[in-house]
Every structure is written in C-alpha cells, then in structure tokens.
Coordinates of C-alpha atoms and ligand atoms in Angstrom, one line a residue:
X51 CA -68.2 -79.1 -37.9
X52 CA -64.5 -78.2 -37.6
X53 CA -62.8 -80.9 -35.4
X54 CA -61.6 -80.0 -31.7
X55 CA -58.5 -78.2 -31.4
X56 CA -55.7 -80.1 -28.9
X57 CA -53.5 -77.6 -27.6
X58 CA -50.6 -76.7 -29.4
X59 CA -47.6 -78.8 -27.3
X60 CA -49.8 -81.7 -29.6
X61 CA -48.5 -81.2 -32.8
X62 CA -45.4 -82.1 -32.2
X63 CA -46.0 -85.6 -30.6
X64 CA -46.0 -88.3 -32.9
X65 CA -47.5 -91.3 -31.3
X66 CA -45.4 -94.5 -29.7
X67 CA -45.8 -97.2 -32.0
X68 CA -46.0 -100.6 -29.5
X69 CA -44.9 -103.5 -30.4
X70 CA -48.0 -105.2 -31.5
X71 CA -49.8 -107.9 -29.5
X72 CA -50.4 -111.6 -30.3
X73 CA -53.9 -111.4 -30.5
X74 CA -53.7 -108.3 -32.7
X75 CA -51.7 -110.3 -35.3
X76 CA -53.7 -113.6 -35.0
X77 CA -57.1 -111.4 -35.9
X78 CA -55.2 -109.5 -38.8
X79 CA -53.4 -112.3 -40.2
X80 CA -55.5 -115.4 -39.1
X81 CA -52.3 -117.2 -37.5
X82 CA -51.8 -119.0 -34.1
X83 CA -48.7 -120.1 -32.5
X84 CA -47.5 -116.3 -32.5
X85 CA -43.8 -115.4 -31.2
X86 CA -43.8 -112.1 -29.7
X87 CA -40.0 -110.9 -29.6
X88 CA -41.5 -107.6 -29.8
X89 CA -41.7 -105.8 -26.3
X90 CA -39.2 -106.9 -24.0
X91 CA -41.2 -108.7 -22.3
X92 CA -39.9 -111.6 -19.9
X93 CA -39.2 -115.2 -21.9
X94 CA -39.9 -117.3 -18.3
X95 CA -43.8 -115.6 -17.8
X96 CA -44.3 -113.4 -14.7
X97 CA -42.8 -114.4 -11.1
X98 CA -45.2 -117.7 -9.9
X99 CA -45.1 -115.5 -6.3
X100 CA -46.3 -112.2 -7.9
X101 CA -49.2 -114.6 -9.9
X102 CA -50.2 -116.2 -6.2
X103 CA -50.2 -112.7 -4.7
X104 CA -52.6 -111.3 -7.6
X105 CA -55.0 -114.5 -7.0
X106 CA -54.7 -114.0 -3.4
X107 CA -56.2 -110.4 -3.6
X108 CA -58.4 -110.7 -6.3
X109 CA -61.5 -110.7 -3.7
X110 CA -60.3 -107.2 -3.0
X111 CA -60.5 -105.4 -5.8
X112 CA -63.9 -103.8 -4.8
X113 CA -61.5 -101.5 -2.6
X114 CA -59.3 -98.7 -4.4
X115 CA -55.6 -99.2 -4.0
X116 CA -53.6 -98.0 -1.4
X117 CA -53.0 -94.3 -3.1
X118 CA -49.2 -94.0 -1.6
X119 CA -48.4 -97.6 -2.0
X120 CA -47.4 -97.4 1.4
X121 CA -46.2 -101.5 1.9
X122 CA -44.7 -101.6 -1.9
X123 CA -42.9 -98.6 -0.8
X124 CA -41.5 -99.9 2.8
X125 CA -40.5 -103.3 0.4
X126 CA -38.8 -101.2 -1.8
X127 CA -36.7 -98.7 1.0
X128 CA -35.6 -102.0 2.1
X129 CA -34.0 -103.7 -0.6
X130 CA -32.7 -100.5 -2.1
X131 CA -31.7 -99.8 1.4
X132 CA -32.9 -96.1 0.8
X133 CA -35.7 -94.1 2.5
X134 CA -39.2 -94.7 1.9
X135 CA -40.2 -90.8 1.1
X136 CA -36.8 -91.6 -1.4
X137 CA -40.2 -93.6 -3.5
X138 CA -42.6 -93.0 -5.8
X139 CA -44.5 -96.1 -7.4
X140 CA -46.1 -95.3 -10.7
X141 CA -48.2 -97.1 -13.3
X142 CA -45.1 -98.1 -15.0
X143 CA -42.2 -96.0 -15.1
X144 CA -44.0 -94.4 -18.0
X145 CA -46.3 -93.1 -15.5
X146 CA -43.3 -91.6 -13.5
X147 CA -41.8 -90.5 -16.6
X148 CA -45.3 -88.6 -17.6
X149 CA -45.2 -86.6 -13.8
X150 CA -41.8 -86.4 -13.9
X151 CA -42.4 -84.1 -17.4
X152 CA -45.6 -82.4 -16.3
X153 CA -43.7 -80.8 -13.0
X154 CA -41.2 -79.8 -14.7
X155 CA -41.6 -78.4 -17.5
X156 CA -43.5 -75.7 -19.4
X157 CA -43.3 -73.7 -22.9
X158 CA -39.5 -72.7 -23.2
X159 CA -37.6 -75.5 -21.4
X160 CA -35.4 -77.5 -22.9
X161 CA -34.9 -81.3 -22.3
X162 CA -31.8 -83.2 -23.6
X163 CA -31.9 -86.7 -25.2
X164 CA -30.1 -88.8 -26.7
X165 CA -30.8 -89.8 -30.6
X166 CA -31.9 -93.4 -30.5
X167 CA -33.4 -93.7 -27.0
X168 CA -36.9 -94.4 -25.4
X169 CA -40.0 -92.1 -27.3
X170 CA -41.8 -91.3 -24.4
X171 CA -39.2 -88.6 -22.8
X172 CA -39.9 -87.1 -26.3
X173 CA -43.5 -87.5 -26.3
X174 CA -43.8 -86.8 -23.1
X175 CA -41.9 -83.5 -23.4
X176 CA -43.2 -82.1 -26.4
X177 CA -46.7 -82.7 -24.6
X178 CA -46.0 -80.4 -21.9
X179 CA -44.4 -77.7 -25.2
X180 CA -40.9 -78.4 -23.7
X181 CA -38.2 -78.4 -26.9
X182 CA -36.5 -81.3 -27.3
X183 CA -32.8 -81.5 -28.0
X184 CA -31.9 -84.8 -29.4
X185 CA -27.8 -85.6 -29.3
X186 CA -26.2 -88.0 -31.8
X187 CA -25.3 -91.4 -30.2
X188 CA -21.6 -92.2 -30.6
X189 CA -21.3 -96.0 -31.7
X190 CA -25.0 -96.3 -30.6
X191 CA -24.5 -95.6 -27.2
X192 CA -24.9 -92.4 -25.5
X193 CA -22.4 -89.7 -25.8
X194 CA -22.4 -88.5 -22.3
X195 CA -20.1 -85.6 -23.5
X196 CA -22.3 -84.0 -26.0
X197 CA -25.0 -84.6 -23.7
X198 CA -23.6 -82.7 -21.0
X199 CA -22.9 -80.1 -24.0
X200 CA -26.1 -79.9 -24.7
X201 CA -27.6 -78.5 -21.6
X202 CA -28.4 -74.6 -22.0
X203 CA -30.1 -71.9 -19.6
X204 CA -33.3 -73.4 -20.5
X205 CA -32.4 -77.0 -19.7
X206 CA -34.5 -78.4 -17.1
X207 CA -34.3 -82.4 -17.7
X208 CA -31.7 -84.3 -19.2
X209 CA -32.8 -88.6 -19.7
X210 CA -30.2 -91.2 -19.6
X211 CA -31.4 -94.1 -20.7
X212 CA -28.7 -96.4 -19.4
X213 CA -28.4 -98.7 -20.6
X214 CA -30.8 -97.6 -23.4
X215 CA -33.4 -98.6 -25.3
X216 CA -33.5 -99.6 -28.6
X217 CA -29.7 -99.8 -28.8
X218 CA -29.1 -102.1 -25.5
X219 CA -25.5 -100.3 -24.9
X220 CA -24.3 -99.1 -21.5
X221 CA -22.4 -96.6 -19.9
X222 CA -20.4 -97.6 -17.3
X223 CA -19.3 -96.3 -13.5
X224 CA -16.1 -94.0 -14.8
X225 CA -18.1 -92.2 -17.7
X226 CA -21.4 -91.4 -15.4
X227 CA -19.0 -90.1 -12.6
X228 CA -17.4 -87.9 -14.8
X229 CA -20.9 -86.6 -16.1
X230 CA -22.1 -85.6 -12.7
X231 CA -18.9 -84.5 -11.7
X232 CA -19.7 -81.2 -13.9
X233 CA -23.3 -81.5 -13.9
X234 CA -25.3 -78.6 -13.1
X235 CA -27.4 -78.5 -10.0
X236 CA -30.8 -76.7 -11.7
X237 CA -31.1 -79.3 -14.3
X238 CA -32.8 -83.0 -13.2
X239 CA -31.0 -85.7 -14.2
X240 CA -33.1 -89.1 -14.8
X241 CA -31.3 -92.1 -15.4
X242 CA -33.9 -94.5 -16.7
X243 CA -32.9 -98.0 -15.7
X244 CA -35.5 -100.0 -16.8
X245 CA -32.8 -102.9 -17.8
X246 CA -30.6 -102.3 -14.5
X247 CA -30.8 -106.4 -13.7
X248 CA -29.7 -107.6 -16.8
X249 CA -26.5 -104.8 -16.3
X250 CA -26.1 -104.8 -13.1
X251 CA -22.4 -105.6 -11.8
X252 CA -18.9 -103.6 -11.0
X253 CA -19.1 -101.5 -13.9
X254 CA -22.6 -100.4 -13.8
X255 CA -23.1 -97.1 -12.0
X256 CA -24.1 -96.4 -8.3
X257 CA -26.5 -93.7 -9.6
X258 CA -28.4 -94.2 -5.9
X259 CA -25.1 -93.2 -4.3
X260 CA -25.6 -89.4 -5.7
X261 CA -28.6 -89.5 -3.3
X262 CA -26.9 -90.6 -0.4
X263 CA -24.5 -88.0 -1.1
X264 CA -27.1 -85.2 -0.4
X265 CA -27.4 -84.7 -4.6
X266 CA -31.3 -83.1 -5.1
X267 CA -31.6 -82.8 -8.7
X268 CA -31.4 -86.9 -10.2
X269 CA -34.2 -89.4 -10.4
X270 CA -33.5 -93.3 -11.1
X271 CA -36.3 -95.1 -13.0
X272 CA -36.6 -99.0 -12.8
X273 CA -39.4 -101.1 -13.6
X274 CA -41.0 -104.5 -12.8
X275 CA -41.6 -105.2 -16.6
X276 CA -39.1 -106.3 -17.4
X277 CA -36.6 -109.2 -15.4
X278 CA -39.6 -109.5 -13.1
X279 CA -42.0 -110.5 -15.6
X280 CA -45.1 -108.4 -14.7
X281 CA -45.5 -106.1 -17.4
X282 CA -48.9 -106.2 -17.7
X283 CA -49.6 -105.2 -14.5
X284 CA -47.8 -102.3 -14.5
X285 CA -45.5 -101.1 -12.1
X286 CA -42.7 -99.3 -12.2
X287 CA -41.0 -96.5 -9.5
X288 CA -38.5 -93.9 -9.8
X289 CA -35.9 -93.2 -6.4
X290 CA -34.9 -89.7 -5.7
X291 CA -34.6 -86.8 -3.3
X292 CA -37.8 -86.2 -0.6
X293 CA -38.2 -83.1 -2.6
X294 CA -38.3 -84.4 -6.3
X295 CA -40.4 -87.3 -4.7
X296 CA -42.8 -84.7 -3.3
X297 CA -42.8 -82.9 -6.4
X298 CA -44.5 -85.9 -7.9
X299 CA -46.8 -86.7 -5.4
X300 CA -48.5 -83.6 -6.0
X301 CA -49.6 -84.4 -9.6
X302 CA -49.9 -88.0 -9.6
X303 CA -53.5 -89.4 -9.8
X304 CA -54.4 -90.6 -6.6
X305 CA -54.8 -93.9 -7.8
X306 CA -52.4 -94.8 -10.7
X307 CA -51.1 -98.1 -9.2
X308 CA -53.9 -100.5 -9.1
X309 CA -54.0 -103.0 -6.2
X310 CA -53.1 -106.1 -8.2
X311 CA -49.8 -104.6 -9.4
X312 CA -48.7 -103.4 -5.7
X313 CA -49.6 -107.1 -4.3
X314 CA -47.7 -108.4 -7.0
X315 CA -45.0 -106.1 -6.7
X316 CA -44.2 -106.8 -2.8
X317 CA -43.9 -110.4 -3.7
X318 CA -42.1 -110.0 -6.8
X319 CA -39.4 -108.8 -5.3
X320 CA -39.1 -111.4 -3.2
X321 CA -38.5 -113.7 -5.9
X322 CA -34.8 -112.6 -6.5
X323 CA -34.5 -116.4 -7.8
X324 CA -36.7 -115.8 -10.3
X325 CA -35.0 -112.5 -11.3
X326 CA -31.5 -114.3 -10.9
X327 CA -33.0 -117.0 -13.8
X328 CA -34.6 -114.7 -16.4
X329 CA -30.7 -113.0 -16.4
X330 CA -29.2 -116.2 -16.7
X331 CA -31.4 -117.4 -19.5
X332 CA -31.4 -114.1 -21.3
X333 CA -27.5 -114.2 -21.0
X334 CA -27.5 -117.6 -22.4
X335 CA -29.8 -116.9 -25.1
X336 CA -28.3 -113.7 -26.1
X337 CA -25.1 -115.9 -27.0
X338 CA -27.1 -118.0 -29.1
X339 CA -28.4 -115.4 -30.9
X340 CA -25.2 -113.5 -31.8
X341 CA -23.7 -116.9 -33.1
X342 CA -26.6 -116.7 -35.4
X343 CA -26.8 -113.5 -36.5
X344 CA -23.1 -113.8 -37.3
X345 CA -23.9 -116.7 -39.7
X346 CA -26.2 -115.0 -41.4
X347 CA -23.8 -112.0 -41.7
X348 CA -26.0 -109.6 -40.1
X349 CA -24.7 -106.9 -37.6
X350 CA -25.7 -106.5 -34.4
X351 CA -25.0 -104.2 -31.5
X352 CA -23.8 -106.5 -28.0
X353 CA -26.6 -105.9 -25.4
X354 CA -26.6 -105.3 -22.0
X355 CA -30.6 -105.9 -21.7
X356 CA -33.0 -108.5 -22.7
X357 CA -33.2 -107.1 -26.8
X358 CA -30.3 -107.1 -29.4
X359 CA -30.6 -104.5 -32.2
X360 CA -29.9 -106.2 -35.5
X361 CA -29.3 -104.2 -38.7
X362 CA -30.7 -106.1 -41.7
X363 CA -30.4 -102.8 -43.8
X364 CA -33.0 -100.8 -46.3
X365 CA -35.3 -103.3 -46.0
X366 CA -35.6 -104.0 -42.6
X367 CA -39.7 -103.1 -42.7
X368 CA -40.4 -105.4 -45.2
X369 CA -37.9 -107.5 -43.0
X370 CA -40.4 -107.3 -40.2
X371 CA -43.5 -107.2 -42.6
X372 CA -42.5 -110.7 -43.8
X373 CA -41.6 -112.2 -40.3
X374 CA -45.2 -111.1 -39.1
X375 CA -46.6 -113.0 -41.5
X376 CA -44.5 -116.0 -40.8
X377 CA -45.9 -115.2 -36.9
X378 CA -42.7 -113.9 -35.3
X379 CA -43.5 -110.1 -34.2
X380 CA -40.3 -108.5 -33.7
X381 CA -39.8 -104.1 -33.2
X382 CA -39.3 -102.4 -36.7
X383 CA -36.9 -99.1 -35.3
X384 CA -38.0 -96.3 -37.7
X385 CA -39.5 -94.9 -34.2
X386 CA -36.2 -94.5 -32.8
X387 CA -34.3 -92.9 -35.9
X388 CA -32.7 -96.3 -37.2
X389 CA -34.7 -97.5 -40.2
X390 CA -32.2 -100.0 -40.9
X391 CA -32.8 -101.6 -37.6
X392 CA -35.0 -104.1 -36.1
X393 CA -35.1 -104.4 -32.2
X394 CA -35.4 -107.9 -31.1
X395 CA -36.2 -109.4 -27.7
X396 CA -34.3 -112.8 -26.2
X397 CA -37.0 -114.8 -25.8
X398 CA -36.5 -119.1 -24.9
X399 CA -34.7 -121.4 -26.9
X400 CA -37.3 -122.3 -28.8
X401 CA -38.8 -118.4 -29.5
X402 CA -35.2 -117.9 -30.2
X403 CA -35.4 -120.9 -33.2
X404 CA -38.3 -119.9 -34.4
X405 CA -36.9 -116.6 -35.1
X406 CA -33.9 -118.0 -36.9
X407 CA -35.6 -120.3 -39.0
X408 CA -37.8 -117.6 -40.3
X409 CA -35.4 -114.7 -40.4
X410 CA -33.2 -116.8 -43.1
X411 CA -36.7 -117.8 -45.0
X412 CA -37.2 -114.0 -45.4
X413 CA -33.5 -112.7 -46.1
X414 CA -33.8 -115.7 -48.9
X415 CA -36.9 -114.0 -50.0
X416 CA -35.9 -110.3 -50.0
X417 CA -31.8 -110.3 -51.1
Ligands
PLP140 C1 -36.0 -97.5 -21.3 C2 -37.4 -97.8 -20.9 N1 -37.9 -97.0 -19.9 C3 -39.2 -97.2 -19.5 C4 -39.9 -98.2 -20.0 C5 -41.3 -98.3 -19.5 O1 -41.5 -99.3 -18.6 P1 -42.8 -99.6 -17.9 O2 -43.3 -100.9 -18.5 O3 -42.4 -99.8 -16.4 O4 -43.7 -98.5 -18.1 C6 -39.5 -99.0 -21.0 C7 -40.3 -100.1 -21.5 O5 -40.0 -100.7 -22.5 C8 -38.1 -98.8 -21.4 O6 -37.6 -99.6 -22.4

C-alpha cells in the first residue's frame, strides 16, 4: 500500500531539529551528570513563585483552562501597560507564530526572513505553501535594508527576530525606526522577541510604541521560556492591534494554553527579581565565556541573549558529536545555514566549566 499523501506545502518543510534532551542522551549514551547548553533554557531553574503557583493548582487540572486566558491576559495589559484585547497567550510563541502563519498566508504569498534566524517562520510558512524569501545577514545580524528590499506584491509577513536566534545580534532603536519609517502598511511585521530581557535597555526598540501610535499591521512575540525559566510549561504571547489579535483568536484551539502554564505565568511575572538575576548571571557568565573562547582562539559573535554562537570551523559536528559523548549537549547550527557554527547556551559557573574543560579535550582530539 502506497503511503498517505501530505499535501503539497509538506515537501518543503524540513523538520526543526531540538536540541536534544538529557534523558535522550543518558539512554543513548549511558551517561549521567548531563549539561544541557543546548536550548536556551534558564541556568537558575524556573521562578520558585511560578513552581508554588503550579503546585497550588494542581488539584485543578480536572477543569479545562480558561480558553481566553482572561487573568494572564489582565497581568499582562498591566505590566506592558497595553490593552488586554492588545493579547494573545499561546502555547509558546511557537503557537502564536503557527496562527500567526495560518491567517495569513496561503499558496502565492511571500514571507521575508532573514538567513540565519529561527526555523519555525520557515517551517511554519512553507506549511501553509507560502514561499520563503531568505535575506543574507550582514555581520550575522539582520540587514534591515535588504529586508525591507525584499518585500514584493506578494509579501504578506516579514519576521524580525531581534535580537535573533542563533546569532544573538541586535538591532537597535535608530535602525528599526528607519525600517518602519518606509514600511508598507499591507505587509505584517513580527518582531519576535523572545530574548527582549536579556536586551532590553536605551538602545533596544520601543516596537510596542508602533501600537500606541495607531500602527495595525506589527505583532511583538515574547516568551516565558526563556529569562523566566518556565519553558516547559509553555507559554508565550504575542502584543498587537485588536484586529491582528482577533485575527488569531479565530483559529487558535480553544484550549492551547494549559492551566498550569497560565497559573504559572501570572506569578512569574511577578517575580521580576527572579528575571532581574537570570540577566545578571547570564551577563556575568557570558564574560566568562568570551575570556575562554578567546583562549582557545575560537571566534565568537557578542550576544545580546542567553546563547553565544561559537565558530569551531569544518568540524564543528564532530565538535558537538564529541562533546555529547563527554555529556555536554550543546546546538550544532547546520539548521540555521552556519555549519561551521555551534550555538551554545550560558548556563552556571559550573555548566559553564564543564563546557570548557571538555571543549579543549575535543579541539585536542580533532586539530
Ligand atoms: C527567536 C525565538 N522565537 C520563539 C521561540 C519559541 O519560544 P517558545 O518556547 O515560547 O515557544 C524561541 C525558542 O527558542 C526562539 O528562540
């Protein structure tokens, strides 16, 4: 019997690789005392007020979730200072990235990327038969200019990864206001930023401010997976006009944010201490890991997230082969165009050693 056809948007989606999980690797390779450096993930665990909240409303889980996250949302509008119909939650801001492609696109639109930046607007996209346009990065960040070049008739989402993922660069206020200065108003803009706390400052954009201005055609993505610690929970939301907003209500599944994950959430946010820490470790680790990356001649691109990309050249798979096996999982970047690459996530002082120590073990080994 001849297989099941998927329809056709299917052949072009090559699947997203994960980083792989610690139990994965200690069935596969019989190890324990894993390092995961692998998914972003946060180095300090999840918020201790999100985990209270989750045991708190675990005799609950009998009920569905509240479909519109109404009390997440309120929690939200407040600390954004935006409206609540401004919100959608989602089951990470993959989910709102997966709603945000299925309403808007269809065979014979176009969506711009950027070369090296997060698979699923490709996936995503290709899924729903859009064509994907991928620009050239311009010393690994995004070339806002090309981008903006890029856009045709057809164009009917553009994703700014900002900063982006793998490469950890970011654009800052001056270049993203001269990109929307000129940006067309039939063509959604999503700037996906699911690293906004670690960037966050003067120089990082008021992307929120085009709402207030009245703009209708942007969507900001952030995400509670990463500097609030609660990626396996999954929670995300994306902020845009009522309209957009609406847009997405119509196809999301009427449950996609489970009840632990909106609990945790609420009180997560909260816990700006918490948030405030994980930057200020991640900061201070990133440091440590430059110095050492330095002294062991490898180049490496300065982050603004919790992840420095490292180029250990041609062999970086084997690279990443051998550190598995020494227990430190770490993000091979063939995925994201840059074989050459590894993507690798700050983790604690002592994560952070343990990657050292074996990274110079295997560059003994391969060079
Ligand atoms: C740029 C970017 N966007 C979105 C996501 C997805 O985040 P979430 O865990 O909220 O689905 C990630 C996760 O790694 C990311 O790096």
């Amino acid at each position: 019997m001849s297989p099941i056809k998927p329809q056709s948007g299917m052949d072009r989606v090559a699947p997203y690789i994960p980083g792989k999980p610690i139990k994965e690797v200690e069935r596969e390779l019989g190890l324990t005392d894993i390092v995961k450096l692998a998914s972003n993930e946060n180095p300090l665990g999840p918020s201790p007020k999100a985990i209270e909240a989750v045991k708190g409303a675990l005799d609950s889980v009998n009920f569905y979730p509240d479909g519109q996250s109404y009390e997440l949302r309120q929690a939200l509008a407040r600390y954004l200072n935006v409206d609540p119909d401004w919100i959608i939650v989602g089951n990470g801001a993959d989910g709102v990235i997966l709603e945000t492609c299925m309403a808007y696109l269809d065979e014979g639109s176009e969506v711009v990327v950027s070369e090296h930046s997060f698979p699923m607007y490709d996936i995503f996209a290709s899924a729903m038969r859009a064509k994907v346009v991928k620009v050239p990065t311009k010393d690994y960040g995004l070339d806002l200019k090309a981008m903006r070049q890029a856009i045709t008739k057809r164009t009917a989402i553009v994703f700014v990864c900002n900063p982006n993922n793998p490469t950890g660069t970011l654009l800052r206020r001056r270049e993203v206001e001269e990109f929307m200065e000129s940006f067309p108003d039939d063509v959604l803009v999503v700037f996906d930023e699911a690293y906004y706390e670690f960037a966050c400052g003067e120089d990082f954009p008021d992307t929120i401010k085009y709402l207030r201005q009245g703009r209708k055609n942007i969507l900001i993505l952030r995400t509670f997976s990463k500097a609030y610690g609660i990626a396996g929970l999954r929670l995300g939301y994306g902020i845009g006009p009522k309209e957009v907003i609406e847009t997405l209500n119509r196809i999301k599944e009427p449950f996609a944010v489970n009840l632990l994950a909106q609990v945790a959430g609420i009180k997560a946010l909260e816990d700006q201490d918490f948030v405030r820490r994980t930057v200020q470790l991640v900061n201070e680790e990133k440091q440590y890991l430059y110095r050492e990356f330095s002294r062991l001649g490898l180049p490496y691109v300065e982050s603004y997230t919790n992840f420095v990309l490292l180029e250990v050249g041609e062999g970086a798979k084997e690279v990443m082969n051998r550190l598995l096996h020494k227990g430190v999982i770490v993000r091979p970047c063939g995925g994201y165009s840059l074989p050459r690459h590894l993507r690798i996530t700050v983790g604690t002082r002592e994560q952070n050693e343990r990657l050292i120590k074996a990274l110079e073990e295997v560059l003994g080994e391969v060079r």
